[in-house]
mmCIF file of C-alpha atoms in Angstrom:
data_model
loop_
_atom_site.group_PDB
_atom_site.id
_atom_site.type_symbol
_atom_site.label_atom_id
_atom_site.label_comp_id
_atom_site.label_asym_id
_atom_site.label_seq_id
_atom_site.Cartn_x
_atom_site.Cartn_y
_atom_site.Cartn_z
ATOM 1 C CA ARG S 1 10.904 -3.828 38.719
ATOM 2 C CA LYS S 2 8.436 -3.377 35.878
ATOM 3 C CA GLU S 3 9.769 -3.844 32.364
ATOM 4 C CA VAL S 4 8.649 -0.393 31.236
ATOM 5 C CA GLU S 5 7.848 2.330 33.747
ATOM 6 C CA GLN S 6 6.250 5.698 33.256
ATOM 7 C CA ASP S 7 5.055 8.390 35.610
ATOM 8 C CA PRO S 8 1.269 8.192 35.225
ATOM 9 C CA GLY S 9 0.819 11.921 35.855
ATOM 10 C CA PRO S 10 -1.380 13.703 35.097
ATOM 11 C CA PHE S 11 0.814 16.491 33.863
ATOM 12 C CA ASN S 12 -1.361 19.592 33.863
ATOM 13 C CA VAL S 13 0.174 22.386 31.785
ATOM 14 C CA PRO S 14 -1.002 25.619 30.165
ATOM 15 C CA GLU S 15 -1.069 26.101 26.421
ATOM 16 C CA GLY S 16 2.330 27.033 25.083
ATOM 17 C CA ALA S 17 4.248 25.254 27.816
ATOM 18 C CA THR S 18 7.055 22.791 27.256
ATOM 19 C CA VAL S 19 6.620 19.421 28.905
ATOM 20 C CA ALA S 20 8.836 16.356 29.074
ATOM 21 C CA PHE S 21 8.097 12.732 29.883
ATOM 22 C CA ASN S 22 10.554 10.002 30.747
ATOM 23 C CA CYS S 23 10.224 6.273 30.469
ATOM 24 C CA THR S 24 12.615 3.719 31.913
ATOM 25 C CA TYR S 25 13.065 0.145 30.749
ATOM 26 C CA SER S 26 14.640 -2.776 32.529
ATOM 27 C CA ASN S 27 16.024 -4.950 29.736
ATOM 28 C CA SER S 28 19.329 -3.617 28.471
ATOM 29 C CA ALA S 29 19.007 -5.737 25.324
ATOM 30 C CA SER S 30 15.920 -3.826 24.190
ATOM 31 C CA GLN S 31 16.268 -2.738 20.609
ATOM 32 C CA SER S 32 13.296 -0.738 19.419
ATOM 33 C CA PHE S 33 11.622 2.202 21.063
ATOM 34 C CA PHE S 34 8.495 4.149 20.272
ATOM 35 C CA TRP S 35 6.127 6.753 21.644
ATOM 36 C CA TYR S 36 2.428 6.215 20.997
ATOM 37 C CA ARG S 37 -0.433 8.522 21.787
ATOM 38 C CA GLN S 38 -3.781 7.252 23.024
ATOM 39 C CA ASP S 39 -6.867 9.411 23.306
ATOM 40 C CA CYS S 40 -9.610 8.461 25.715
ATOM 41 C CA ARG S 41 -11.378 5.277 24.588
ATOM 42 C CA LYS S 42 -9.445 5.218 21.316
ATOM 43 C CA GLU S 43 -6.720 3.039 19.895
ATOM 44 C CA PRO S 44 -3.024 3.887 20.301
ATOM 45 C CA LYS S 45 -1.480 5.742 17.398
ATOM 46 C CA LEU S 46 2.191 5.943 16.624
ATOM 47 C CA LEU S 47 3.631 9.324 17.500
ATOM 48 C CA MET S 48 7.250 8.636 16.677
ATOM 49 C CA SER S 49 9.982 6.041 16.713
ATOM 50 C CA VAL S 50 12.979 6.774 18.901
ATOM 51 C CA TYR S 51 16.446 6.434 17.445
ATOM 52 C CA SER S 52 19.789 6.361 19.192
ATOM 53 C CA SER S 53 20.769 9.707 17.719
ATOM 54 C CA GLY S 54 17.533 11.316 18.875
ATOM 55 C CA ASN S 55 14.917 12.599 16.495
ATOM 56 C CA GLU S 56 12.576 15.492 16.093
ATOM 57 C CA ASP S 57 9.201 15.865 14.431
ATOM 58 C CA GLY S 58 7.847 19.378 14.588
ATOM 59 C CA ARG S 59 7.156 20.232 18.214
ATOM 60 C CA PHE S 60 8.082 16.736 19.389
ATOM 61 C CA THR S 61 11.573 15.525 20.244
ATOM 62 C CA ALA S 62 12.451 12.011 21.329
ATOM 63 C CA GLN S 63 15.703 10.934 22.934
ATOM 64 C CA LEU S 64 17.170 7.573 23.847
ATOM 65 C CA ASN S 65 19.745 7.061 26.603
ATOM 66 C CA ARG S 66 20.912 3.470 26.441
ATOM 67 C CA ALA S 67 23.414 3.828 29.270
ATOM 68 C CA SER S 68 20.707 4.881 31.708
ATOM 69 C CA GLN S 69 17.999 2.873 29.966
ATOM 70 C CA TYR S 70 15.445 5.557 29.448
ATOM 71 C CA ILE S 71 13.725 7.355 26.641
ATOM 72 C CA SER S 72 12.189 10.777 26.736
ATOM 73 C CA LEU S 73 9.603 12.794 24.889
ATOM 74 C CA LEU S 74 9.664 16.576 24.809
ATOM 75 C CA ILE S 75 6.671 18.546 23.622
ATOM 76 C CA ARG S 76 7.193 22.233 22.907
ATOM 77 C CA ASP S 77 4.504 24.885 22.573
ATOM 78 C CA SER S 78 1.781 22.590 23.914
ATOM 79 C CA LYS S 79 -1.613 22.701 22.233
ATOM 80 C CA LEU S 80 -4.979 21.814 23.706
ATOM 81 C CA SER S 81 -5.100 18.968 21.207
ATOM 82 C CA ASP S 82 -1.971 17.436 22.747
ATOM 83 C CA SER S 83 -4.090 16.338 25.725
ATOM 84 C CA ALA S 84 -3.871 12.550 25.693
ATOM 85 C CA THR S 85 -2.069 9.624 27.265
ATOM 86 C CA TYR S 86 1.438 9.032 25.956
ATOM 87 C CA LEU S 87 2.570 5.434 25.863
ATOM 88 C CA CYS S 88 6.184 4.358 25.895
ATOM 89 C CA VAL S 89 6.857 1.150 23.968
ATOM 90 C CA VAL S 90 9.997 -0.942 24.175
ATOM 91 C CA SER S 91 10.638 -4.123 22.289
ATOM 92 C CA LEU S 92 13.135 -6.920 22.299
ATOM 93 C CA ALA S 93 13.564 -8.764 19.049
ATOM 94 C CA GLY S 94 15.044 -12.179 18.605
ATOM 95 C CA GLY S 95 14.179 -15.714 17.650
ATOM 96 C CA GLY S 96 11.846 -14.468 14.960
ATOM 97 C CA SER S 97 9.572 -12.746 17.435
ATOM 98 C CA TYR S 98 9.141 -9.090 18.254
ATOM 99 C CA ILE S 99 7.083 -8.421 21.338
ATOM 100 C CA PRO S 100 6.440 -4.798 22.233
ATOM 101 C CA THR S 101 6.033 -3.971 25.901
ATOM 102 C CA PHE S 102 3.864 -0.982 26.658
ATOM 103 C CA GLY S 103 4.166 1.309 29.619
ATOM 104 C CA ARG S 104 0.979 2.268 31.423
ATOM 105 C CA GLY S 105 1.142 5.721 29.944
ATOM 106 C CA THR S 106 1.571 9.298 31.082
ATOM 107 C CA SER S 107 -1.493 11.492 31.056
ATOM 108 C CA LEU S 108 -1.123 15.024 29.711
ATOM 109 C CA ILE S 109 -3.761 17.713 30.165
ATOM 110 C CA VAL S 110 -3.189 20.998 28.366
ATOM 111 C CA HIS S 111 -5.473 23.790 29.583
ATOM 112 C CA PRO S 112 -6.199 27.252 28.165
ATOM 113 C CA ASN G 1 -6.378 1.836 1.973
ATOM 114 C CA ALA G 2 -8.614 0.819 4.832
ATOM 115 C CA GLY G 3 -6.998 0.618 8.212
ATOM 116 C CA VAL G 4 -7.154 -2.233 10.676
ATOM 117 C CA MET G 5 -10.758 -3.219 11.242
ATOM 118 C CA GLN G 6 -12.186 -4.824 14.328
ATOM 119 C CA ASN G 7 -15.671 -6.021 15.029
ATOM 120 C CA PRO G 8 -17.758 -5.861 16.930
ATOM 121 C CA ARG G 9 -16.804 -2.548 18.489
ATOM 122 C CA HIS G 10 -18.793 -3.382 21.601
ATOM 123 C CA LEU G 11 -19.725 -6.818 22.873
ATOM 124 C CA VAL G 12 -21.819 -7.713 25.905
ATOM 125 C CA ARG G 13 -21.779 -11.252 27.216
ATOM 126 C CA ARG G 14 -23.083 -12.990 30.305
ATOM 127 C CA ARG G 15 -20.768 -15.074 32.428
ATOM 128 C CA GLY G 16 -20.190 -18.477 30.865
ATOM 129 C CA GLN G 17 -20.875 -17.400 27.293
ATOM 130 C CA GLU G 18 -18.342 -17.277 24.488
ATOM 131 C CA ALA G 19 -16.907 -14.113 22.984
ATOM 132 C CA ARG G 20 -15.498 -13.953 19.457
ATOM 133 C CA LEU G 21 -13.530 -10.896 18.443
ATOM 134 C CA ARG G 22 -12.517 -10.331 14.839
ATOM 135 C CA CYS G 23 -9.653 -8.414 13.334
ATOM 136 C CA SER G 24 -8.967 -7.697 9.676
ATOM 137 C CA PRO G 25 -5.436 -6.351 9.181
ATOM 138 C CA MET G 26 -4.508 -3.573 6.836
ATOM 139 C CA LYS G 27 -4.267 -4.554 3.208
ATOM 140 C CA GLY G 28 -0.899 -6.129 2.554
ATOM 141 C CA HIS G 29 -0.261 -6.905 6.218
ATOM 142 C CA SER G 30 0.201 -10.534 7.137
ATOM 143 C CA HIS G 31 1.016 -10.243 10.835
ATOM 144 C CA VAL G 32 -1.439 -9.608 13.612
ATOM 145 C CA TYR G 33 -1.034 -8.875 17.308
ATOM 146 C CA TRP G 34 -3.712 -8.984 19.982
ATOM 147 C CA TYR G 35 -3.542 -6.877 23.136
ATOM 148 C CA ARG G 36 -5.785 -6.465 26.157
ATOM 149 C CA GLN G 37 -6.215 -3.211 28.027
ATOM 150 C CA LEU G 38 -7.891 -3.205 31.395
ATOM 151 C CA PRO G 39 -9.298 0.077 32.764
ATOM 152 C CA GLU G 40 -6.498 2.385 33.930
ATOM 153 C CA GLU G 41 -3.921 -0.167 32.775
ATOM 154 C CA GLY G 42 -1.449 -0.368 29.917
ATOM 155 C CA LEU G 43 -1.753 -2.614 26.921
ATOM 156 C CA LYS G 44 -0.761 -6.186 27.608
ATOM 157 C CA PHE G 45 0.502 -8.337 24.762
ATOM 158 C CA MET G 46 -1.461 -11.535 24.259
ATOM 159 C CA VAL G 47 -0.533 -13.225 20.999
ATOM 160 C CA TYR G 48 1.314 -12.647 17.713
ATOM 161 C CA LEU G 49 0.111 -14.473 14.609
ATOM 162 C CA GLN G 50 1.005 -14.891 10.998
ATOM 163 C CA LYS G 51 -1.374 -16.422 8.474
ATOM 164 C CA GLU G 52 -2.057 -20.000 9.673
ATOM 165 C CA ASN G 53 0.696 -19.767 12.249
ATOM 166 C CA ILE G 54 1.020 -18.651 15.878
ATOM 167 C CA ILE G 55 4.398 -16.990 16.276
ATOM 168 C CA ASP G 56 4.243 -16.107 19.971
ATOM 169 C CA GLU G 57 1.435 -16.724 22.439
ATOM 170 C CA SER G 58 3.370 -16.063 25.624
ATOM 171 C CA GLY G 59 0.824 -13.484 26.773
ATOM 172 C CA MET G 60 -2.236 -15.652 26.368
ATOM 173 C CA PRO G 61 -3.949 -17.008 29.477
ATOM 174 C CA LYS G 62 -3.504 -20.771 29.630
ATOM 175 C CA GLU G 63 -7.207 -21.529 29.655
ATOM 176 C CA ARG G 64 -10.302 -20.323 27.830
ATOM 177 C CA PHE G 65 -8.416 -18.072 25.372
ATOM 178 C CA SER G 66 -7.426 -19.015 21.837
ATOM 179 C CA ALA G 67 -6.514 -17.186 18.660
ATOM 180 C CA GLU G 68 -6.253 -18.006 15.012
ATOM 181 C CA PHE G 69 -5.448 -16.290 11.754
ATOM 182 C CA PRO G 70 -6.679 -18.484 8.918
ATOM 183 C CA LYS G 71 -5.503 -18.358 5.343
ATOM 184 C CA GLU G 72 -8.741 -16.656 4.403
ATOM 185 C CA GLY G 73 -10.677 -14.266 6.587
ATOM 186 C CA PRO G 74 -9.973 -12.261 9.689
ATOM 187 C CA SER G 75 -8.011 -13.158 12.772
ATOM 188 C CA ILE G 76 -10.234 -14.371 15.601
ATOM 189 C CA LEU G 77 -9.662 -14.065 19.334
ATOM 190 C CA ARG G 78 -11.949 -16.458 21.123
ATOM 191 C CA ILE G 79 -12.756 -16.389 24.818
ATOM 192 C CA GLN G 80 -14.723 -19.295 26.158
ATOM 193 C CA GLN G 81 -16.786 -19.249 29.341
ATOM 194 C CA VAL G 82 -16.208 -15.560 29.926
ATOM 195 C CA VAL G 83 -15.880 -14.190 33.443
ATOM 196 C CA ARG G 84 -16.259 -10.615 34.702
ATOM 197 C CA GLY G 85 -12.484 -10.229 34.808
ATOM 198 C CA ASP G 86 -12.402 -10.600 31.012
ATOM 199 C CA SER G 87 -14.125 -7.225 30.657
ATOM 200 C CA ALA G 88 -11.609 -5.043 28.875
ATOM 201 C CA ALA G 89 -10.744 -3.387 25.592
ATOM 202 C CA TYR G 90 -9.140 -5.803 23.153
ATOM 203 C CA PHE G 91 -6.979 -4.208 20.497
ATOM 204 C CA CYS G 92 -5.614 -5.765 17.367
ATOM 205 C CA ALA G 93 -2.594 -4.397 15.524
ATOM 206 C CA SER G 94 -1.082 -5.408 12.209
ATOM 207 C CA SER G 95 2.289 -5.066 10.538
ATOM 208 C CA PRO G 96 3.443 -5.984 7.058
ATOM 209 C CA LEU G 97 6.471 -8.066 7.923
ATOM 210 C CA LEU G 98 7.786 -10.493 10.441
ATOM 211 C CA ILE G 99 9.761 -8.118 12.573
ATOM 212 C CA ARG G 100 13.337 -9.192 12.977
ATOM 213 C CA ASP G 101 16.287 -8.011 14.999
ATOM 214 C CA GLY G 102 16.799 -4.317 14.839
ATOM 215 C CA ASP G 103 13.774 -3.533 12.676
ATOM 216 C CA GLN G 104 11.728 -0.550 13.686
ATOM 217 C CA GLU G 105 8.591 -1.855 12.042
ATOM 218 C CA THR G 106 5.459 -0.011 12.956
ATOM 219 C CA GLN G 107 2.263 -1.551 14.183
ATOM 220 C CA TYR G 108 -1.080 -0.103 13.191
ATOM 221 C CA PHE G 109 -3.911 -0.493 15.649
ATOM 222 C CA GLY G 110 -7.577 -1.151 15.093
ATOM 223 C CA PRO G 111 -10.269 0.732 17.042
ATOM 224 C CA GLY G 112 -10.656 -2.080 19.546
ATOM 225 C CA THR G 113 -13.493 -4.230 20.825
ATOM 226 C CA ARG G 114 -14.853 -3.353 24.234
ATOM 227 C CA LEU G 115 -16.037 -6.482 25.958
ATOM 228 C CA LEU G 116 -18.368 -6.235 28.914
ATOM 229 C CA VAL G 117 -19.183 -9.364 30.869
ATOM 230 C CA LEU G 118 -22.272 -9.117 33.004
#
C-alpha cells in the first residue's frame, strides 16, 4: 500500500459545481497534513493546512479523519482558475526530521 | 522578500556529464529540501539540509547524487554521470525552522529546474 494515495482523476466539472477529493494515508502516526496546488509545469503552492477540527478558507474546506486515515478537500462554486492538480501531503515528524510525503495528485478540470 | 530561487530553470546535459542545480532559500530560511518529480509522478523527497548539515538524506540515490548547503551561498544538488532516467523536474523548498513534532511549518517551493539528459 502506498503511503499517500489519491485518485488521479481527472475530475471534469462545470463552473459553479462542488467537487471533493479524498486522500488516504497509511501511517497512523502521521502528524501534519496539507493540500498543495500545482499548475502545469509550475511549482507546488500551499493551498491550506489541515487541522483535526477541520478548517475553511473561502470556497475551500479541508477535513481530517484520523480514525479512517484520510483527509479531504471540498471546493465549492468551482472557478475556471481552480483547474490544477491538487496534491495531498502527509508528514511524520520525529527525531528532529520532518519528511513530507506527497501524493501523486488529483487533476481537476473546470470547464465553462 | 524574494521567494525561493532556483537556477538554472532548464538544464540540458548529455549522458555522462555532471549537473549542478542551485537553490537559494527565502530570506531568513535556514532549511532546504530537495524533491524530484518525474513526468506524471508525484514529488519524491530526496534530501533535507540545514546550513552545513545534512539532516535527512533517506531519499537520495546511493550513487552519483550529492547535496550540500554551505555556510555561504546556495544549496547545491549535484548529479554526476547523468543518465536519461535523471531527466525530471527538481524542486527545492525552504522553511525557516527545523520542523519538530507537531509543527505545521510550511514549505515554500522554488520554480524548479527541469533537467533533460540527452
